[in-house]
Amino acid sequence: LHSSLHLYILSSTMTNDNNNNDNNNDIPNNNNNLDTIRQRYEAAGQGHVLKYYDTIPTDDEKEKFRNQLANSIPVVDHLKEYLEKAQSSSKIVATTSSSSDGCTIKPFTGPVVSLDDTTTAEEKDNWRKVGLEAIRKGHIAALVLAGGQGTRLGFDGPKGCYNIGLPSKKTLFQLLTERLERLQVLAAGGGGNDDDAGDGGSKQQQLSLYVMTSPLNHDETVSFFEQHNTFNCKSVQVYFFPQGMLPCLDSSNDKDGGNNTNKVLLEGPGKIAMAPDGNGGIYTALEKSGMLQQMEEQGVKYIHAFSIDNALCRPADPVFMGYCISQKADCGNKVVWKSEAHEKVGVLAQDNDGKPCIVEYSDLSKEMAEATTTTDDDGKLVFG
């Protein structure tokens, strides 16, 4: 796969959002007073959640429900804003000119480097050295998004615990952890001697692996690592933290013609239906769990984030990380070029504001999917 790998640099000018994010510091989400909660939910058009409050049998259950409602106020208060923003983003139309709603998909124009014949062995070796040096100093951490269940694989448990069918019978978590262990050896120069350490001869730092779970599989994931003694990978320090949960919403209309769209769903008279907040919850989860502060205290400067689904992933890939560090990049993306124009995979592009975005293959027109940089057969796909 190395011959078709491409590295993209997403600069701060491309990724920064000019909109100010409300940190909700003014919201008393620890106030479980019923009148306050009712007022806030009715103002957000979600007053129906208290319809069955009086039928909750015990005071303890009522208090637990009020606490859940109070903790969800920061989301509910801004639910309309969040939904409008998400729905607006989903309306990007695949066209080479502005559509009626002003949304446009354009080819990515940021820095791109290909790990094929256009990149010399010397360049890759230099990037690898930079990456390994950063790993040895403890400046790089790996972060795996592992909140998913193995349901679609026919497996009842966290996806990372799945045996993908190798002769070794290793699970995704074991493959990942052992690769990091091996990378630690490479970063130490094969022996890990103190004389080879940076930062004034200090000992090599442990390579940290941060595992983002979901509240649905957190305990099971932690237990899996404990039961297998972290696969005897003693030089890898593993930290676990769960992603957040968001209220589930109804997207249908009722039989009487009323509009239930975007209404918070109840799991029962005294419980909001909740679901994990997706990969995008990584930022909030890192902060709320204290992991972000921990990274700063440990001197971590760079994070390689990836999904547990990718069995071929090279976690904390020193070539990729070294390239990004050398370019002083705020963000980078490593991808495999499409095998053919209509392969059913998403592509990296830009929206009409010049910001990078991932576009689903179904949103690309036939003309855009087949467009190349030149008119001859050797041209590269514009949306590859």
mmCIF file of C-alpha atoms in Angstrom:
data_model
loop_
_atom_site.group_PDB
_atom_site.id
_atom_site.type_symbol
_atom_site.label_atom_id
_atom_site.label_comp_id
_atom_site.label_asym_id
_atom_site.label_seq_id
_atom_site.Cartn_x
_atom_site.Cartn_y
_atom_site.Cartn_z
ATOM 1 C CA LEU A 1 0.000 0.000 0.000
ATOM 2 C CA HIS A 2 2.979 2.311 0.464
ATOM 3 C CA SER A 3 3.170 3.048 -3.257
ATOM 4 C CA SER A 4 -0.280 4.603 -3.242
ATOM 5 C CA LEU A 5 -0.182 6.455 0.075
ATOM 6 C CA HIS A 6 -0.713 10.196 0.011
ATOM 7 C CA LEU A 7 -0.101 12.622 2.854
ATOM 8 C CA TYR A 8 -2.226 15.750 3.075
ATOM 9 C CA ILE A 9 -1.438 18.826 5.141
ATOM 10 C CA LEU A 10 -4.461 20.683 6.502
ATOM 11 C CA SER A 11 -3.164 24.043 7.681
ATOM 12 C CA SER A 12 -4.601 26.095 10.521
ATOM 13 C CA THR A 13 -5.960 28.615 8.037
ATOM 14 C CA MET A 14 -7.959 25.833 6.400
ATOM 15 C CA THR A 15 -9.232 24.075 9.504
ATOM 16 C CA ASN A 16 -9.966 26.911 11.934
ATOM 17 C CA ASP A 17 -13.633 27.743 12.311
ATOM 18 C CA ASN A 18 -14.291 31.436 12.656
ATOM 19 C CA ASN A 19 -17.469 30.820 14.607
ATOM 20 C CA ASN A 20 -17.062 31.173 18.353
ATOM 21 C CA ASN A 21 -17.928 27.987 20.204
ATOM 22 C CA ASP A 22 -20.083 28.500 23.247
ATOM 23 C CA ASN A 23 -18.480 26.705 26.158
ATOM 24 C CA ASN A 24 -21.756 26.817 28.089
ATOM 25 C CA ASN A 25 -20.088 28.191 31.222
ATOM 26 C CA ASP A 26 -23.253 30.162 31.957
ATOM 27 C CA ILE A 27 -25.461 27.076 32.044
ATOM 28 C CA PRO A 28 -26.209 25.707 35.528
ATOM 29 C CA ASN A 29 -26.309 22.100 34.371
ATOM 30 C CA ASN A 30 -25.870 20.901 37.945
ATOM 31 C CA ASN A 31 -29.179 22.459 38.988
ATOM 32 C CA ASN A 32 -31.746 19.678 39.096
ATOM 33 C CA ASN A 33 -34.589 21.880 40.264
ATOM 34 C CA LEU A 34 -37.714 20.669 38.462
ATOM 35 C CA ASP A 35 -39.073 24.141 37.653
ATOM 36 C CA THR A 36 -35.744 25.235 36.182
ATOM 37 C CA ILE A 37 -35.486 22.081 34.113
ATOM 38 C CA ARG A 38 -39.055 22.412 32.839
ATOM 39 C CA GLN A 39 -38.441 26.024 31.843
ATOM 40 C CA ARG A 40 -35.275 25.235 29.937
ATOM 41 C CA TYR A 41 -36.717 22.234 28.082
ATOM 42 C CA GLU A 42 -39.939 24.049 27.153
ATOM 43 C CA ALA A 43 -37.881 26.983 25.840
ATOM 44 C CA ALA A 44 -35.995 24.516 23.647
ATOM 45 C CA GLY A 45 -39.233 22.955 22.367
ATOM 46 C CA GLN A 46 -38.559 19.733 24.279
ATOM 47 C CA GLY A 47 -41.059 20.097 27.137
ATOM 48 C CA HIS A 48 -42.606 16.707 26.293
ATOM 49 C CA VAL A 49 -39.800 14.906 28.158
ATOM 50 C CA LEU A 50 -41.560 15.690 31.441
ATOM 51 C CA LYS A 51 -44.969 14.437 30.276
ATOM 52 C CA TYR A 52 -44.759 11.274 32.374
ATOM 53 C CA TYR A 53 -42.749 12.686 35.273
ATOM 54 C CA ASP A 54 -45.560 12.251 37.799
ATOM 55 C CA THR A 55 -45.856 8.546 36.951
ATOM 56 C CA ILE A 56 -42.278 7.809 38.046
ATOM 57 C CA PRO A 57 -42.787 5.619 41.123
ATOM 58 C CA THR A 58 -40.019 6.625 43.548
ATOM 59 C CA ASP A 59 -38.304 9.833 44.639
ATOM 60 C CA ASP A 60 -34.885 8.306 43.908
ATOM 61 C CA GLU A 61 -35.886 7.576 40.313
ATOM 62 C CA LYS A 62 -37.264 11.089 39.938
ATOM 63 C CA GLU A 63 -34.025 12.599 41.210
ATOM 64 C CA LYS A 64 -31.993 10.421 38.883
ATOM 65 C CA PHE A 65 -34.132 11.572 35.947
ATOM 66 C CA ARG A 66 -33.792 15.222 36.957
ATOM 67 C CA ASN A 67 -30.019 14.804 37.107
ATOM 68 C CA GLN A 68 -29.984 13.309 33.616
ATOM 69 C CA LEU A 69 -32.137 16.161 32.305
ATOM 70 C CA ALA A 70 -29.955 18.777 34.017
ATOM 71 C CA ASN A 71 -26.751 17.289 32.588
ATOM 72 C CA SER A 72 -28.278 17.352 29.096
ATOM 73 C CA ILE A 73 -29.279 21.028 29.272
ATOM 74 C CA PRO A 74 -26.078 22.295 27.534
ATOM 75 C CA VAL A 75 -26.946 20.153 24.500
ATOM 76 C CA VAL A 76 -30.694 20.750 24.535
ATOM 77 C CA ASP A 77 -30.278 24.531 24.823
ATOM 78 C CA HIS A 78 -28.333 24.566 21.551
ATOM 79 C CA LEU A 79 -30.024 21.619 19.866
ATOM 80 C CA LYS A 80 -31.649 23.698 17.134
ATOM 81 C CA GLU A 81 -28.349 25.414 16.350
ATOM 82 C CA TYR A 82 -26.456 22.108 16.218
ATOM 83 C CA LEU A 83 -29.050 20.496 13.972
ATOM 84 C CA GLU A 84 -29.190 23.400 11.539
ATOM 85 C CA LYS A 85 -25.404 23.387 11.253
ATOM 86 C CA ALA A 86 -25.271 19.620 10.719
ATOM 87 C CA GLN A 87 -28.091 19.665 8.169
ATOM 88 C CA SER A 88 -26.464 22.559 6.337
ATOM 89 C CA SER A 89 -23.175 20.647 6.138
ATOM 90 C CA SER A 90 -24.961 17.616 4.718
ATOM 91 C CA LYS A 91 -26.371 19.674 1.849
ATOM 92 C CA ILE A 92 -23.023 20.025 0.072
ATOM 93 C CA VAL A 93 -23.830 19.390 -3.568
ATOM 94 C CA ALA A 94 -21.345 17.793 -5.924
ATOM 95 C CA THR A 95 -20.892 20.354 -8.659
ATOM 96 C CA THR A 96 -18.028 22.275 -10.138
ATOM 97 C CA SER A 97 -19.968 25.501 -9.794
ATOM 98 C CA SER A 98 -22.005 26.935 -6.962
ATOM 99 C CA SER A 99 -25.361 25.281 -6.453
ATOM 100 C CA SER A 100 -28.603 27.022 -5.611
ATOM 101 C CA ASP A 101 -27.790 26.950 -1.899
ATOM 102 C CA GLY A 102 -24.215 28.140 -2.473
ATOM 103 C CA CYS A 103 -22.511 24.856 -1.548
ATOM 104 C CA THR A 104 -19.690 23.621 -3.722
ATOM 105 C CA ILE A 105 -17.251 20.741 -3.665
ATOM 106 C CA LYS A 106 -13.788 21.598 -4.929
ATOM 107 C CA PRO A 107 -10.576 19.590 -5.272
ATOM 108 C CA PHE A 108 -8.236 19.754 -2.280
ATOM 109 C CA THR A 109 -5.577 22.418 -2.898
ATOM 110 C CA GLY A 110 -3.428 22.077 0.216
ATOM 111 C CA PRO A 111 0.063 20.510 0.286
ATOM 112 C CA VAL A 112 0.115 16.862 -0.828
ATOM 113 C CA VAL A 113 3.021 14.438 -0.957
ATOM 114 C CA SER A 114 2.914 10.939 -2.437
ATOM 115 C CA LEU A 115 4.884 8.072 -0.929
ATOM 116 C CA ASP A 116 5.696 6.634 -4.344
ATOM 117 C CA ASP A 117 8.432 7.313 -6.873
ATOM 118 C CA THR A 118 7.931 11.079 -6.479
ATOM 119 C CA THR A 119 9.304 10.881 -2.927
ATOM 120 C CA THR A 120 12.963 9.939 -2.593
ATOM 121 C CA ALA A 121 14.234 7.328 -0.173
ATOM 122 C CA GLU A 122 16.325 10.042 1.456
ATOM 123 C CA GLU A 123 13.251 12.205 2.118
ATOM 124 C CA LYS A 124 11.340 9.316 3.669
ATOM 125 C CA ASP A 125 14.348 8.347 5.753
ATOM 126 C CA ASN A 126 14.658 11.903 7.075
ATOM 127 C CA TRP A 127 10.965 12.009 8.001
ATOM 128 C CA ARG A 128 11.296 8.625 9.704
ATOM 129 C CA LYS A 129 14.217 9.880 11.790
ATOM 130 C CA VAL A 130 12.258 12.962 12.850
ATOM 131 C CA GLY A 131 9.270 10.813 13.800
ATOM 132 C CA LEU A 132 11.337 8.267 15.744
ATOM 133 C CA GLU A 133 13.137 11.040 17.601
ATOM 134 C CA ALA A 134 9.798 12.575 18.624
ATOM 135 C CA ILE A 135 8.564 9.159 19.788
ATOM 136 C CA ARG A 136 11.725 8.594 21.825
ATOM 137 C CA LYS A 137 11.248 11.933 23.567
ATOM 138 C CA GLY A 138 7.623 11.146 24.389
ATOM 139 C CA HIS A 139 6.272 13.863 22.112
ATOM 140 C CA ILE A 140 3.959 11.523 20.158
ATOM 141 C CA ALA A 141 0.931 9.610 21.411
ATOM 142 C CA ALA A 142 -1.383 7.210 19.604
ATOM 143 C CA LEU A 143 -5.129 7.619 19.994
ATOM 144 C CA VAL A 144 -7.502 4.925 18.774
ATOM 145 C CA LEU A 145 -11.238 5.482 18.313
ATOM 146 C CA ALA A 146 -12.603 2.237 19.732
ATOM 147 C CA GLY A 147 -16.137 2.992 20.834
ATOM 148 C CA GLY A 148 -17.764 0.765 18.220
ATOM 149 C CA GLN A 149 -19.272 -2.655 18.755
ATOM 150 C CA GLY A 150 -18.587 -5.630 16.489
ATOM 151 C CA THR A 151 -22.252 -6.092 15.622
ATOM 152 C CA ARG A 152 -21.796 -5.851 11.845
ATOM 153 C CA LEU A 153 -18.991 -8.394 12.104
ATOM 154 C CA GLY A 154 -21.290 -10.839 13.861
ATOM 155 C CA PHE A 155 -19.314 -10.300 17.064
ATOM 156 C CA ASP A 156 -20.881 -9.485 20.417
ATOM 157 C CA GLY A 157 -18.362 -7.175 22.035
ATOM 158 C CA PRO A 158 -16.053 -4.196 21.438
ATOM 159 C CA LYS A 159 -14.755 -4.185 17.878
ATOM 160 C CA GLY A 160 -11.148 -4.081 19.062
ATOM 161 C CA CYS A 161 -11.598 -7.456 20.789
ATOM 162 C CA TYR A 162 -12.438 -9.092 17.459
ATOM 163 C CA ASN A 163 -10.235 -11.860 16.050
ATOM 164 C CA ILE A 164 -9.961 -10.947 12.357
ATOM 165 C CA GLY A 165 -8.984 -14.473 11.288
ATOM 166 C CA LEU A 166 -5.196 -14.365 11.218
ATOM 167 C CA PRO A 167 -3.310 -17.621 11.867
ATOM 168 C CA SER A 168 -2.043 -15.997 15.085
ATOM 169 C CA LYS A 169 -5.649 -15.371 16.166
ATOM 170 C CA LYS A 170 -4.610 -11.893 17.294
ATOM 171 C CA THR A 171 -7.319 -9.327 17.916
ATOM 172 C CA LEU A 172 -7.302 -5.772 16.581
ATOM 173 C CA PHE A 173 -6.288 -4.449 19.996
ATOM 174 C CA GLN A 174 -3.357 -6.874 20.187
ATOM 175 C CA LEU A 175 -2.134 -6.027 16.691
ATOM 176 C CA LEU A 176 -2.254 -2.330 17.524
ATOM 177 C CA THR A 177 -0.484 -2.620 20.877
ATOM 178 C CA GLU A 178 2.265 -4.902 19.566
ATOM 179 C CA ARG A 179 2.989 -2.522 16.698
ATOM 180 C CA LEU A 180 3.450 0.296 19.192
ATOM 181 C CA GLU A 181 5.741 -1.913 21.275
ATOM 182 C CA ARG A 182 7.877 -2.623 18.219
ATOM 183 C CA LEU A 183 7.908 1.059 17.312
ATOM 184 C CA GLN A 184 9.232 1.853 20.781
ATOM 185 C CA VAL A 185 12.168 -0.510 20.136
ATOM 186 C CA LEU A 186 12.868 1.161 16.785
ATOM 187 C CA ALA A 187 12.749 4.604 18.393
ATOM 188 C CA ALA A 188 15.318 3.466 20.946
ATOM 189 C CA GLY A 189 17.697 2.513 18.167
ATOM 190 C CA GLY A 190 17.214 -1.197 18.743
ATOM 191 C CA GLY A 191 18.649 -1.207 22.253
ATOM 192 C CA GLY A 192 17.106 1.709 24.072
ATOM 193 C CA ASN A 193 20.444 2.771 25.614
ATOM 194 C CA ASP A 194 20.399 5.878 27.757
ATOM 195 C CA ASP A 195 23.357 7.216 25.753
ATOM 196 C CA ASP A 196 21.099 7.320 22.704
ATOM 197 C CA ALA A 197 18.323 9.242 24.462
ATOM 198 C CA GLY A 198 17.572 12.883 23.772
ATOM 199 C CA ASP A 199 16.698 15.729 26.100
ATOM 200 C CA GLY A 200 19.998 15.749 27.890
ATOM 201 C CA GLY A 201 20.448 11.991 28.113
ATOM 202 C CA SER A 202 17.156 11.306 29.858
ATOM 203 C CA LYS A 203 15.641 7.852 29.588
ATOM 204 C CA GLN A 204 13.342 7.092 26.706
ATOM 205 C CA GLN A 205 9.725 7.929 27.461
ATOM 206 C CA GLN A 206 7.002 5.294 27.296
ATOM 207 C CA LEU A 207 4.842 5.474 24.206
ATOM 208 C CA SER A 208 1.283 6.284 25.267
ATOM 209 C CA LEU A 209 -1.821 4.728 23.742
ATOM 210 C CA TYR A 210 -5.112 6.476 24.440
ATOM 211 C CA VAL A 211 -8.193 4.339 23.856
ATOM 212 C CA MET A 212 -11.476 6.197 23.391
ATOM 213 C CA THR A 213 -14.252 3.810 24.335
ATOM 214 C CA SER A 214 -17.984 4.389 24.612
ATOM 215 C CA PRO A 215 -20.013 4.133 27.829
ATOM 216 C CA LEU A 216 -21.486 0.980 26.277
ATOM 217 C CA ASN A 217 -18.179 -0.908 26.056
ATOM 218 C CA HIS A 218 -15.774 0.937 28.375
ATOM 219 C CA ASP A 219 -15.655 -1.605 31.207
ATOM 220 C CA GLU A 220 -15.440 -4.546 28.818
ATOM 221 C CA THR A 221 -12.564 -2.920 26.919
ATOM 222 C CA VAL A 222 -10.588 -2.167 30.073
ATOM 223 C CA SER A 223 -11.164 -5.721 31.325
ATOM 224 C CA PHE A 224 -9.955 -7.159 28.011
ATOM 225 C CA PHE A 225 -6.609 -5.376 28.313
ATOM 226 C CA GLU A 226 -6.292 -6.403 31.968
ATOM 227 C CA GLN A 227 -7.094 -10.044 31.252
ATOM 228 C CA HIS A 228 -4.415 -10.149 28.555
ATOM 229 C CA ASN A 229 -1.862 -8.172 30.586
ATOM 230 C CA THR A 230 -1.746 -5.529 27.819
ATOM 231 C CA PHE A 231 -0.426 -8.336 25.586
ATOM 232 C CA ASN A 232 2.873 -8.221 27.528
ATOM 233 C CA CYS A 233 3.729 -4.902 25.906
ATOM 234 C CA LYS A 234 5.492 -3.335 28.873
ATOM 235 C CA SER A 235 6.786 -0.246 27.075
ATOM 236 C CA VAL A 236 3.307 0.920 26.032
ATOM 237 C CA GLN A 237 1.298 2.884 28.581
ATOM 238 C CA VAL A 238 -2.443 2.539 27.929
ATOM 239 C CA TYR A 239 -5.089 5.033 29.051
ATOM 240 C CA PHE A 240 -8.845 4.624 28.624
ATOM 241 C CA PHE A 241 -11.529 7.279 28.450
ATOM 242 C CA PRO A 242 -15.162 7.121 27.256
ATOM 243 C CA GLN A 243 -16.716 9.354 24.653
ATOM 244 C CA GLY A 244 -19.835 11.294 25.576
ATOM 245 C CA MET A 245 -23.503 10.550 25.059
ATOM 246 C CA LEU A 246 -26.154 12.610 23.278
ATOM 247 C CA PRO A 247 -29.962 12.465 23.387
ATOM 248 C CA CYS A 248 -31.576 10.418 20.619
ATOM 249 C CA LEU A 249 -33.958 12.364 18.373
ATOM 250 C CA ASP A 250 -37.076 11.392 16.477
ATOM 251 C CA SER A 251 -36.927 12.094 12.741
ATOM 252 C CA SER A 252 -40.490 11.068 11.836
ATOM 253 C CA ASN A 253 -43.938 12.632 11.912
ATOM 254 C CA ASP A 254 -46.727 11.104 13.963
ATOM 255 C CA LYS A 255 -49.766 9.404 12.444
ATOM 256 C CA ASP A 256 -52.011 12.393 13.137
ATOM 257 C CA GLY A 257 -49.874 14.639 10.994
ATOM 258 C CA GLY A 258 -48.157 16.327 13.913
ATOM 259 C CA ASN A 259 -44.461 17.091 13.704
ATOM 260 C CA ASN A 260 -42.220 15.029 15.963
ATOM 261 C CA THR A 261 -39.095 15.820 13.976
ATOM 262 C CA ASN A 262 -36.021 16.392 16.140
ATOM 263 C CA LYS A 263 -37.841 15.689 19.383
ATOM 264 C CA VAL A 264 -35.830 14.086 22.181
ATOM 265 C CA LEU A 265 -36.848 10.449 22.604
ATOM 266 C CA LEU A 266 -37.655 8.816 25.923
ATOM 267 C CA GLU A 267 -36.465 5.321 26.736
ATOM 268 C CA GLY A 268 -39.033 5.220 29.526
ATOM 269 C CA PRO A 269 -41.099 7.618 31.694
ATOM 270 C CA GLY A 270 -37.983 8.601 33.618
ATOM 271 C CA LYS A 271 -35.122 8.218 31.167
ATOM 272 C CA ILE A 272 -33.957 9.989 28.017
ATOM 273 C CA ALA A 273 -32.780 7.663 25.235
ATOM 274 C CA MET A 274 -29.056 8.307 24.783
ATOM 275 C CA ALA A 275 -26.435 7.188 22.255
ATOM 276 C CA PRO A 276 -22.635 7.684 21.897
ATOM 277 C CA ASP A 277 -21.772 11.037 20.314
ATOM 278 C CA GLY A 278 -19.600 9.602 17.531
ATOM 279 C CA ASN A 279 -15.965 10.167 16.596
ATOM 280 C CA GLY A 280 -16.516 13.908 16.730
ATOM 281 C CA GLY A 281 -16.920 13.569 20.486
ATOM 282 C CA ILE A 282 -13.168 13.014 20.805
ATOM 283 C CA TYR A 283 -12.418 16.661 21.597
ATOM 284 C CA THR A 284 -14.952 17.051 24.391
ATOM 285 C CA ALA A 285 -14.097 13.610 25.780
ATOM 286 C CA LEU A 286 -10.368 14.364 25.932
ATOM 287 C CA GLU A 287 -11.017 17.520 27.900
ATOM 288 C CA LYS A 288 -13.700 16.204 30.239
ATOM 289 C CA SER A 289 -11.761 13.029 31.052
ATOM 290 C CA GLY A 290 -8.631 14.964 31.959
ATOM 291 C CA MET A 291 -6.630 13.198 29.256
ATOM 292 C CA LEU A 292 -5.849 16.432 27.423
ATOM 293 C CA GLN A 293 -4.302 17.918 30.554
ATOM 294 C CA GLN A 294 -2.426 14.683 31.154
ATOM 295 C CA MET A 295 -0.978 14.796 27.630
ATOM 296 C CA GLU A 296 0.230 18.332 28.221
ATOM 297 C CA GLU A 297 1.809 17.390 31.539
ATOM 298 C CA GLN A 298 3.598 14.427 29.950
ATOM 299 C CA GLY A 299 4.985 16.558 27.133
ATOM 300 C CA VAL A 300 2.909 15.100 24.312
ATOM 301 C CA LYS A 301 2.961 17.486 21.356
ATOM 302 C CA TYR A 302 1.551 15.373 18.528
ATOM 303 C CA ILE A 303 -1.303 12.859 18.359
ATOM 304 C CA HIS A 304 -1.925 10.210 15.726
ATOM 305 C CA ALA A 305 -5.663 9.494 15.815
ATOM 306 C CA PHE A 306 -7.123 6.554 13.903
ATOM 307 C CA SER A 307 -9.985 4.090 13.954
ATOM 308 C CA ILE A 308 -9.832 0.586 15.379
ATOM 309 C CA ASP A 309 -11.443 -0.654 12.123
ATOM 310 C CA ASN A 310 -8.194 -0.272 10.194
ATOM 311 C CA ALA A 311 -6.263 -3.519 10.689
ATOM 312 C CA LEU A 312 -3.467 -2.248 8.386
ATOM 313 C CA CYS A 313 -2.921 0.996 10.279
ATOM 314 C CA ARG A 314 0.624 1.862 11.323
ATOM 315 C CA PRO A 315 -0.034 3.606 14.645
ATOM 316 C CA ALA A 316 2.179 6.641 15.265
ATOM 317 C CA ASP A 317 3.729 6.000 11.836
ATOM 318 C CA PRO A 318 7.121 7.742 12.137
ATOM 319 C CA VAL A 319 7.247 8.641 8.430
ATOM 320 C CA PHE A 320 3.829 10.288 8.511
ATOM 321 C CA MET A 321 4.395 11.956 11.875
ATOM 322 C CA GLY A 322 7.897 13.038 10.889
ATOM 323 C CA TYR A 323 6.609 14.594 7.691
ATOM 324 C CA CYS A 324 3.893 16.533 9.546
ATOM 325 C CA ILE A 325 6.390 17.694 12.184
ATOM 326 C CA SER A 326 8.873 18.785 9.507
ATOM 327 C CA GLN A 327 6.156 20.777 7.767
ATOM 328 C CA LYS A 328 5.023 22.357 11.069
ATOM 329 C CA ALA A 329 1.523 21.167 10.191
ATOM 330 C CA ASP A 330 -1.456 21.695 12.468
ATOM 331 C CA CYS A 331 -3.173 18.661 10.999
ATOM 332 C CA GLY A 332 -2.389 15.955 8.459
ATOM 333 C CA ASN A 333 -4.295 13.135 6.788
ATOM 334 C CA LYS A 334 -2.867 9.883 5.410
ATOM 335 C CA VAL A 335 -4.935 8.216 2.705
ATOM 336 C CA VAL A 336 -4.745 5.511 0.059
ATOM 337 C CA TRP A 337 -5.460 6.645 -3.506
ATOM 338 C CA LYS A 338 -8.660 5.271 -5.026
ATOM 339 C CA SER A 339 -8.156 2.113 -7.088
ATOM 340 C CA GLU A 340 -10.565 3.381 -9.749
ATOM 341 C CA ALA A 341 -12.841 6.345 -10.333
ATOM 342 C CA HIS A 342 -16.015 4.763 -8.946
ATOM 343 C CA GLU A 343 -14.586 2.941 -5.942
ATOM 344 C CA LYS A 344 -17.100 3.346 -3.125
ATOM 345 C CA VAL A 345 -14.989 5.334 -0.692
ATOM 346 C CA GLY A 346 -15.040 8.921 0.493
ATOM 347 C CA VAL A 347 -12.549 11.480 -0.802
ATOM 348 C CA LEU A 348 -10.817 14.506 0.662
ATOM 349 C CA ALA A 349 -12.013 17.768 -0.883
ATOM 350 C CA GLN A 350 -12.735 21.390 0.017
ATOM 351 C CA ASP A 351 -16.005 23.208 0.531
ATOM 352 C CA ASN A 352 -16.766 26.653 -0.852
ATOM 353 C CA ASP A 353 -15.151 28.250 2.233
ATOM 354 C CA GLY A 354 -11.881 26.532 1.411
ATOM 355 C CA LYS A 355 -12.109 24.171 4.386
ATOM 356 C CA PRO A 356 -11.163 20.497 4.015
ATOM 357 C CA CYS A 357 -14.046 18.039 4.100
ATOM 358 C CA ILE A 358 -14.667 14.374 3.421
ATOM 359 C CA VAL A 359 -17.149 13.825 0.601
ATOM 360 C CA GLU A 360 -19.013 10.553 0.283
ATOM 361 C CA TYR A 361 -18.709 8.807 -3.077
ATOM 362 C CA SER A 362 -22.491 9.026 -3.496
ATOM 363 C CA ASP A 363 -22.234 12.834 -3.454
ATOM 364 C CA LEU A 364 -19.862 12.934 -6.428
ATOM 365 C CA SER A 365 -21.352 13.213 -9.895
ATOM 366 C CA LYS A 366 -20.152 10.810 -12.596
ATOM 367 C CA GLU A 367 -18.248 13.640 -14.265
ATOM 368 C CA MET A 368 -16.477 14.612 -11.035
ATOM 369 C CA ALA A 369 -15.622 11.043 -10.095
ATOM 370 C CA GLU A 370 -14.009 10.468 -13.502
ATOM 371 C CA ALA A 371 -12.320 13.871 -13.853
ATOM 372 C CA THR A 372 -8.525 13.733 -14.162
ATOM 373 C CA THR A 373 -5.754 16.290 -14.007
ATOM 374 C CA THR A 374 -4.900 15.806 -17.687
ATOM 375 C CA THR A 375 -6.720 14.615 -20.774
ATOM 376 C CA ASP A 376 -4.464 11.591 -21.362
ATOM 377 C CA ASP A 377 -4.735 8.193 -19.698
ATOM 378 C CA ASP A 378 -1.909 8.970 -17.252
ATOM 379 C CA GLY A 379 -3.822 11.731 -15.501
ATOM 380 C CA LYS A 380 -4.545 11.495 -11.774
ATOM 381 C CA LEU A 381 -8.108 11.574 -10.513
ATOM 382 C CA VAL A 382 -9.073 15.069 -9.407
ATOM 383 C CA PHE A 383 -11.138 13.548 -6.588
ATOM 384 C CA GLY A 384 -8.892 10.578 -5.813
#
